[in-house]
Structure formats: structure tokens, C-alpha cells
PDB file of C-alpha atoms in Angstrom:
ATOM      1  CA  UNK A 613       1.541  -8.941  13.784  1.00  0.00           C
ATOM      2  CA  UNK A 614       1.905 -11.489  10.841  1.00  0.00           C
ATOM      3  CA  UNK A 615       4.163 -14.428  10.230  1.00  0.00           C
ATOM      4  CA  UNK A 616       6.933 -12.618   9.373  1.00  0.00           C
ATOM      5  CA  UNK A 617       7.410 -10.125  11.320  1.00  0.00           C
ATOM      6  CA  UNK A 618       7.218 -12.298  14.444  1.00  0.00           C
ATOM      7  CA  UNK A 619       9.763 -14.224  12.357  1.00  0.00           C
ATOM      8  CA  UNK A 620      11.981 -11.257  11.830  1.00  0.00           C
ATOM      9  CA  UNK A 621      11.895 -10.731  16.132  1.00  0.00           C
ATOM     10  CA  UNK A 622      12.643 -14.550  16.289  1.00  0.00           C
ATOM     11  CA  UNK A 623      15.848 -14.131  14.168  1.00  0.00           C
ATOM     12  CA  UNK A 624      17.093 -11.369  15.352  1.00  0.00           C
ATOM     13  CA  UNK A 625      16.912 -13.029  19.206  1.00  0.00           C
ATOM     14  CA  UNK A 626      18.293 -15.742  17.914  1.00  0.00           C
ATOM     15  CA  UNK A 627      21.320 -13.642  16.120  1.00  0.00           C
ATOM     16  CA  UNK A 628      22.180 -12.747  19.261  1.00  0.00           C
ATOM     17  CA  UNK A 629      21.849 -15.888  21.195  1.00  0.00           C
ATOM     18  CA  UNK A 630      24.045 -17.571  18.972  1.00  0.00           C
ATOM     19  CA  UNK A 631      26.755 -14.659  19.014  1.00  0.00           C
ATOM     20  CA  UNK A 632      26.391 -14.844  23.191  1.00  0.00           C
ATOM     21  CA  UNK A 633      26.749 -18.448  23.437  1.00  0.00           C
ATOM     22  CA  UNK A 634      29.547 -18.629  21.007  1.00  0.00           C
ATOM     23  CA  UNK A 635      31.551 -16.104  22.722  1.00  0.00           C
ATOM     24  CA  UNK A 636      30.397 -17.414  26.123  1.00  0.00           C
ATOM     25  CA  UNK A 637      31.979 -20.701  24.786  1.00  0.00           C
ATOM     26  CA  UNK A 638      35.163 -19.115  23.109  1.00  0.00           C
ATOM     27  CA  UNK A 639      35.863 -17.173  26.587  1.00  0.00           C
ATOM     28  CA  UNK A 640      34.579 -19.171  29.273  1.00  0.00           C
ATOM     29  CA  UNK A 641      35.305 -22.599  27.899  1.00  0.00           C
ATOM     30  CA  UNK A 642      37.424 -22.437  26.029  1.00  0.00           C
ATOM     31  CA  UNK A 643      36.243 -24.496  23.115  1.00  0.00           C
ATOM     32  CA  UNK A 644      37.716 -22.158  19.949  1.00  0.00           C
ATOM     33  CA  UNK A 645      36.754 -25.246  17.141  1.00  0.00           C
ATOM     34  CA  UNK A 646      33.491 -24.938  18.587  1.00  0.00           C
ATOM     35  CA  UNK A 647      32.838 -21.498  19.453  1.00  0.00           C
ATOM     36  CA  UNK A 648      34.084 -21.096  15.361  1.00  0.00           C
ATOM     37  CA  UNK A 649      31.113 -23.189  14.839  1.00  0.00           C
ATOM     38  CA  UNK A 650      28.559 -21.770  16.600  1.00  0.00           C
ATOM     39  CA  UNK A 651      29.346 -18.547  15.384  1.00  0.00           C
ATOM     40  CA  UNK A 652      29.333 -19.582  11.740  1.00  0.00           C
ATOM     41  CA  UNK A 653      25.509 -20.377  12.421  1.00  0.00           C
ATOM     42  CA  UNK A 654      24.410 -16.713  12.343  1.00  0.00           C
ATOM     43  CA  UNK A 655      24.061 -16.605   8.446  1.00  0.00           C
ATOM     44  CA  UNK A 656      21.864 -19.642   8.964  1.00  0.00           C
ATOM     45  CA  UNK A 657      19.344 -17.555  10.877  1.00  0.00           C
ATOM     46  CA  UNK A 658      19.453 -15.325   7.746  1.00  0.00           C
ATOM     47  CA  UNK A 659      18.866 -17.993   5.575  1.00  0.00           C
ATOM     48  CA  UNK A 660      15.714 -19.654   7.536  1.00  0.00           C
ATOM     49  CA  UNK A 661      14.090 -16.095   7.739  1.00  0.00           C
ATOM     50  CA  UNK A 662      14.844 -16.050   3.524  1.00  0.00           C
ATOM     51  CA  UNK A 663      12.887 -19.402   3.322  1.00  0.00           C
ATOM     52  CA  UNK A 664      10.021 -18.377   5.299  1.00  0.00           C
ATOM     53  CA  UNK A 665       9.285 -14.783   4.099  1.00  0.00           C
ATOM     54  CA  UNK A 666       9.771 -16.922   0.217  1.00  0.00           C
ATOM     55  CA  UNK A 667       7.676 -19.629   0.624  1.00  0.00           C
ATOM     56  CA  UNK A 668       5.170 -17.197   2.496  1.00  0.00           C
ATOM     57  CA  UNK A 669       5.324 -14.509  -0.692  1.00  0.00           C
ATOM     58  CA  UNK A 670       5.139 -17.736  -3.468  1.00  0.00           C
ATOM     59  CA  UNK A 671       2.452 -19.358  -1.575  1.00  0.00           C
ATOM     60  CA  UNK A 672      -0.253 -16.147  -2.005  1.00  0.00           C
ATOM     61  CA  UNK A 673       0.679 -13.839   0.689  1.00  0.00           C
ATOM     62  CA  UNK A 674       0.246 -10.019  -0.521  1.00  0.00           C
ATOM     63  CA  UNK A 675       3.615  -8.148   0.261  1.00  0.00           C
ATOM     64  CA  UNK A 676       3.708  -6.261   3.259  1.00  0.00           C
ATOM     65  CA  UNK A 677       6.079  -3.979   4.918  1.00  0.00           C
ATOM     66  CA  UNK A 678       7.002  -7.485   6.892  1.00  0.00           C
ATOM     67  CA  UNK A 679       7.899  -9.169   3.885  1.00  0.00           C
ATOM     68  CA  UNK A 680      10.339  -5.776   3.016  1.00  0.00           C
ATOM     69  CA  UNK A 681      11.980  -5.487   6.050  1.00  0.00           C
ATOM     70  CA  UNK A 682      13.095  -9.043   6.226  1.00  0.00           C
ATOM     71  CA  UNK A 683      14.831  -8.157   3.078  1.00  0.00           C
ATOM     72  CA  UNK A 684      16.183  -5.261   4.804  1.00  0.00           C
ATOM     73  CA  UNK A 685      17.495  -7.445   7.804  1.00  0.00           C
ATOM     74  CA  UNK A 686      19.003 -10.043   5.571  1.00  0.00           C
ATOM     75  CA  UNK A 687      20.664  -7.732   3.775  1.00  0.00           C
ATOM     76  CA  UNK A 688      21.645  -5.724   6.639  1.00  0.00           C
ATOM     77  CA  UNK A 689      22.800  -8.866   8.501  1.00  0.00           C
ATOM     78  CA  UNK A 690      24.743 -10.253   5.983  1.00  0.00           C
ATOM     79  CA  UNK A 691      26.942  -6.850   5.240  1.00  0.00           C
ATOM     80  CA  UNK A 692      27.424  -5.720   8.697  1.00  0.00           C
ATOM     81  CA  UNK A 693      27.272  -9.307  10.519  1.00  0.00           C
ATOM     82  CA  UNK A 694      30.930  -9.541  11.123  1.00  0.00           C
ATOM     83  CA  UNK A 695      31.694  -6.461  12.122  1.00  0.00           C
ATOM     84  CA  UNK A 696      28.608  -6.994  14.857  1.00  0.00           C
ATOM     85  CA  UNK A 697      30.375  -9.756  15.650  1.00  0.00           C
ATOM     86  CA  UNK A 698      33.758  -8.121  16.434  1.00  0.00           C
ATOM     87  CA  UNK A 699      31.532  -5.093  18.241  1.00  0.00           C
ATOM     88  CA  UNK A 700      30.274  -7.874  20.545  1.00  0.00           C
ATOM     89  CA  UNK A 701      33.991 -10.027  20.700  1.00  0.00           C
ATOM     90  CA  UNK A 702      35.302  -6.661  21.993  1.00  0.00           C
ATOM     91  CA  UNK A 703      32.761  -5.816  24.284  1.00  0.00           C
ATOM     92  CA  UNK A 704      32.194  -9.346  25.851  1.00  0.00           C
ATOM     93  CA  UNK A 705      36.119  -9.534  26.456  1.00  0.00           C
ATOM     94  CA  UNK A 706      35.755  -6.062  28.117  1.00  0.00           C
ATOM     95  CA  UNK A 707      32.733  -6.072  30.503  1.00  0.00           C
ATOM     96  CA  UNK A 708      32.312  -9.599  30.791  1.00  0.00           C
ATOM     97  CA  UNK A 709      35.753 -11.422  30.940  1.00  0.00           C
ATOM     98  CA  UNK A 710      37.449  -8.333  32.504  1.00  0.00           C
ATOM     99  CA  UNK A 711      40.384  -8.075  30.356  1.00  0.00           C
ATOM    100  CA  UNK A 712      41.585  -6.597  26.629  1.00  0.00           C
ATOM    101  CA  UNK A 713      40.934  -2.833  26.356  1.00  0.00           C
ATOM    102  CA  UNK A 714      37.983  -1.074  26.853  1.00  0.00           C
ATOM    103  CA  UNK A 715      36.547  -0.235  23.607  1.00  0.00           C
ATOM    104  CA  UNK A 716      37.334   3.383  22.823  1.00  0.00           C
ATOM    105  CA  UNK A 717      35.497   6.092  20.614  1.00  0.00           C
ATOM    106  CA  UNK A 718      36.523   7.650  17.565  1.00  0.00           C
ATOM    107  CA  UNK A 719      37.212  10.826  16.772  1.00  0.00           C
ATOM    108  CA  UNK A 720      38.381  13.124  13.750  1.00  0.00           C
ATOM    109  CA  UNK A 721      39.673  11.883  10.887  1.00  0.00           C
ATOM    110  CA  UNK A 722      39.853   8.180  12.461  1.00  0.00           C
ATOM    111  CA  UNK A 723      35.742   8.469  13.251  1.00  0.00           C
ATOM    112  CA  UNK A 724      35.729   9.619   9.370  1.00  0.00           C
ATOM    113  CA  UNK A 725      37.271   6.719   7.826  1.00  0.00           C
ATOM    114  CA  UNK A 726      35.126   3.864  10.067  1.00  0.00           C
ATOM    115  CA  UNK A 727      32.114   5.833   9.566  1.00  0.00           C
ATOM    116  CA  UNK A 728      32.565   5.942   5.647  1.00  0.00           C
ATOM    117  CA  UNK A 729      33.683   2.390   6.457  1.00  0.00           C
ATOM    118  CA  UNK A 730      30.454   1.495   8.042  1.00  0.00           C
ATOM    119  CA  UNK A 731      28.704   3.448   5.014  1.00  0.00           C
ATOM    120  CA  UNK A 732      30.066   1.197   2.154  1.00  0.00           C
ATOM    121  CA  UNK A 733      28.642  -1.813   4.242  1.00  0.00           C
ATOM    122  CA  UNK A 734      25.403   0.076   4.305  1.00  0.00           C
ATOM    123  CA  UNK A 735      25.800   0.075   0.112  1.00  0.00           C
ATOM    124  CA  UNK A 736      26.451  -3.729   0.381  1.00  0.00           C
ATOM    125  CA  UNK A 737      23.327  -4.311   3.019  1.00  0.00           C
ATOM    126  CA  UNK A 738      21.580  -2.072   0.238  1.00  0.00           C
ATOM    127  CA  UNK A 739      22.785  -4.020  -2.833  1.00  0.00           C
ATOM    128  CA  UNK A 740      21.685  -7.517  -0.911  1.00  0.00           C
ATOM    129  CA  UNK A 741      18.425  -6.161   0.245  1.00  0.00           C
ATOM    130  CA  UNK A 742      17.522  -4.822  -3.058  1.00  0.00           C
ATOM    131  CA  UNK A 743      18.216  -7.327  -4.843  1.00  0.00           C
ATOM    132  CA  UNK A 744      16.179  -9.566  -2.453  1.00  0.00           C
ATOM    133  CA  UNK A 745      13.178  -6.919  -2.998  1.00  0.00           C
ATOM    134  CA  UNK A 746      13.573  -7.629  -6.535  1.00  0.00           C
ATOM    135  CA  UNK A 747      13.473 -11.520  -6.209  1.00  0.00           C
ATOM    136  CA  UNK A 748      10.556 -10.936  -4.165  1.00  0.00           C
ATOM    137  CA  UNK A 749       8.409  -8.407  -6.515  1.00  0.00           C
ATOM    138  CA  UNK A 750       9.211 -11.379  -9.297  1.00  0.00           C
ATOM    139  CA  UNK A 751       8.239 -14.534  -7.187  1.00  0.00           C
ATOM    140  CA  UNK A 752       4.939 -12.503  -6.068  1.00  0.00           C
ATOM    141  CA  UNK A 753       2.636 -14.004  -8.172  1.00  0.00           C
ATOM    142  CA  UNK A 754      -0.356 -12.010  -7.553  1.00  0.00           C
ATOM    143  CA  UNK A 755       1.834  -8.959  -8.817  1.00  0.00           C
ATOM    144  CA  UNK A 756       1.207  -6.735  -5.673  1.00  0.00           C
ATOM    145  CA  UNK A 757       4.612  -5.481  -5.322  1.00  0.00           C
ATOM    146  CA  UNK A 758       3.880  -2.006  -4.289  1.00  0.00           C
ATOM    147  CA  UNK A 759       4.728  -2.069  -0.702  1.00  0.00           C
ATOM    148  CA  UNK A 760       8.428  -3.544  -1.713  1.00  0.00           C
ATOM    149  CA  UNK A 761       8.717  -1.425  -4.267  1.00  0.00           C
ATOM    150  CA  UNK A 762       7.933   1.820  -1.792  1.00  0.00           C
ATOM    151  CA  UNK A 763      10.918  -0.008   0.570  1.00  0.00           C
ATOM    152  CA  UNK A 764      13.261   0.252  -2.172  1.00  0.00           C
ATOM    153  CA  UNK A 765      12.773   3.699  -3.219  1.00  0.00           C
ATOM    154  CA  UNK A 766      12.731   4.876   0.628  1.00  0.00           C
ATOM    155  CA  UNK A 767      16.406   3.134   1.469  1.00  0.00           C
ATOM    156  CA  UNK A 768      17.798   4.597  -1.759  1.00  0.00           C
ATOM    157  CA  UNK A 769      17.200   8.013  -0.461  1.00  0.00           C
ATOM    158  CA  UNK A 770      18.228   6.705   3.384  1.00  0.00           C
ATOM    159  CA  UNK A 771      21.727   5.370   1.619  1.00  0.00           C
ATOM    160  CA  UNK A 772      22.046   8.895  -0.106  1.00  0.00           C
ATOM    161  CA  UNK A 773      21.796  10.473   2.764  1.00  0.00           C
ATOM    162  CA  UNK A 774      23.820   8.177   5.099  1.00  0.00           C
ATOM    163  CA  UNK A 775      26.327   8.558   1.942  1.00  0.00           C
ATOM    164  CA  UNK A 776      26.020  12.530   2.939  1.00  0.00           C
ATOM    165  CA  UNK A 777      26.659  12.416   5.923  1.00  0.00           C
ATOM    166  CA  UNK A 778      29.968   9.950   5.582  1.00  0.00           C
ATOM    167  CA  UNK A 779      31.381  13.262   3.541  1.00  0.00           C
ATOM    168  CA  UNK A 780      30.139  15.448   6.104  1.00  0.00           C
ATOM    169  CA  UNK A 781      32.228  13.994   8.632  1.00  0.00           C
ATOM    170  CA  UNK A 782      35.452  14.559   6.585  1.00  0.00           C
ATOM    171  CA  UNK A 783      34.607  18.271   5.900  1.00  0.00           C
ATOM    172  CA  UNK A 784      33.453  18.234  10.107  1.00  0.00           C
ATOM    173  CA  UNK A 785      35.181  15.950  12.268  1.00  0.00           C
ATOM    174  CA  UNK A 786      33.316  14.666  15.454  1.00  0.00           C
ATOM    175  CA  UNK A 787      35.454  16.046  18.400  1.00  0.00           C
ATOM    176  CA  UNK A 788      35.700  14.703  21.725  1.00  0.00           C
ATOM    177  CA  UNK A 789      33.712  16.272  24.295  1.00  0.00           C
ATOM    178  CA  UNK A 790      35.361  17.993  27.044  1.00  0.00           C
ATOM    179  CA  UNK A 791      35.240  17.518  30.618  1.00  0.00           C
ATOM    180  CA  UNK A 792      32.499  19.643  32.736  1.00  0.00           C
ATOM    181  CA  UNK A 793      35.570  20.225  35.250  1.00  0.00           C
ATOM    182  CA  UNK A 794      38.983  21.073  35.671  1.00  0.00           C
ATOM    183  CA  UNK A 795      41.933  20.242  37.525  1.00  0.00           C
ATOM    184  CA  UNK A 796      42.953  23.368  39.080  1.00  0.00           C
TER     185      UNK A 796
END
């Protein structure tokens, strides 16, 4: 594995440290100012993997599949990083603290809207990540772009059909699954 992609392991361990610790410190401390703080460092992880996979690309490095996804995970990060946030919040107050609710599924219409919810971040994570690819396939000065371009084409047709199958779940809702007994 190259650079990169060990880089791209790195930050996503470390988007989850940070997210642990500053729950950990927002629960179990009880330190809000700082647990704000921590938690406002995740787009920094983000931005170090940027600067590496950059200066790696405008220092000579050919364009690998590396170099794509971490314009994938930025992009990715960025759009959905919040709401990966509140998944964890929820989940950490849940399991871990023992109180709030449990976190419950969706279903029908209400499964519907968050997944076509969760699909418009994907167009975001999309327009970030593309537009990253692009920076990339201009800063490459040896003008071996082909593998970024490739990335590109491939997550237009992956958003299309995500997009797809956001409709499809208005036309067939997800149902709850029954039981395997009964209470006779």
C-alpha cells in the first residue's frame, strides 16, 4: 500500500477517535466547551489528508485509485460528517451511558424521506469529491489523470443509482419485519 492510502486508514481511525473521545468527554466529564472542541477537529483530519494526497499529486506522484478515494472520503466526510456524528451521539448515549432512547428503525414513508435525505448528502459528498478530482487532474502535472477521471465517471453512475433507489423507496416502502412467533 502507498502513502495515501495508509493515510486514508490513518484518518479515518482518527475520525473516529476524535468523535469517541469527544463524546466520552461530553458524557462522562462533562466538559461541553471542550467536548464542542474536540469534535470540531474532525474536518481537520479531512483537511491534513487534502494536504498530503496534494502535495503528494504536485510533487510527481502518478494518480492512483489512492489518490481518488481520498477525494471520495473528503468529500464523503465532509457531507455526511454531522449526521455521523449525531449516529454516534445517539448511540453512545444509548449503549454506553445507559440512558435517552434506543435508536429506532425506520420504516415507510418516514424510512423514505431520511433515505432520500441521506441521498442528497450523497449529491453533496459527490459535488465535493468531484470537484476535488478535478483540482487534482489540474494540479497533476505529469497529466496522468486517467485513474481519477475513471473514479468520477464510476460515482456518477453509483449517485444515479443510489438516486434510483431513493424513488424506489417511495413507490415501495421498507416494512417492518414481523415476529417469527405469536402470542397465542
Amino acid at each position: 500500500m502507498n502513502l495515501i492510502a495508509w493515510m486514508i486508514v490513518a484518518c479515518e481511525i482518527a475520525f473516529w477517535i476524535v468523535i469517541i473521545l469527544g463524546l466520552a468527554t461530553r458524557y462522562m466529564f462533562k466538559k461541553q466547551k471542550l467536548s464542542f472542541f474536540i469534535l470540531a477537529l474532525t474536518p481537520v483530519v479531512d483537511f491534513v489528508l487534502l494536504i498530503v494526497t496534494s502535495v503528494d499529486l504536485y510533487g510527481g506522484a502518478t494518480a492512483t485509485y489512492a489518490h481518488a478515494i481520498a477525494a471520495v472520503y473528503i468529500g464523503i466526510s465532509i457531507a455526511f460528517g454531522k449526521s455521523m456524528i449525531q449516529w454516534a451521539d445517539e448511540r453512545f448515549q444509548y449503549y454506553v451511558m445507559k440512558s435517552g432512547e434506543k435508536p429506532r428503525r425506520r420504516y415507510g414513508k418516514e424510512y423514505a424521506k431520511h433515505y432520500f435525505k441521506s441521498w442528497i448528502q450523497h449529491l453533496v459528498a459527490y459535488a465535493i469529491g468531484a470537484t476535488l478530482l478535478a483540482a487534482m487532474m489540474y494540479i497533476v502535472p505529469n497529466g496522468k489523470t486517467n485513474v481519477l477521471h475513471n473514479v468520477v465517471e464510476f460515482w456518477t453512475v453509483i449517485v444515479g443509482i443510489d438516486f434510483l433507489l431513493s424513488l424506489s423507496n417511495f413507490v415501495w416502502p421498507k416494512k417492518e419485519k414481523e415476529s417469527g412467533y405469536t402470542n397465542s
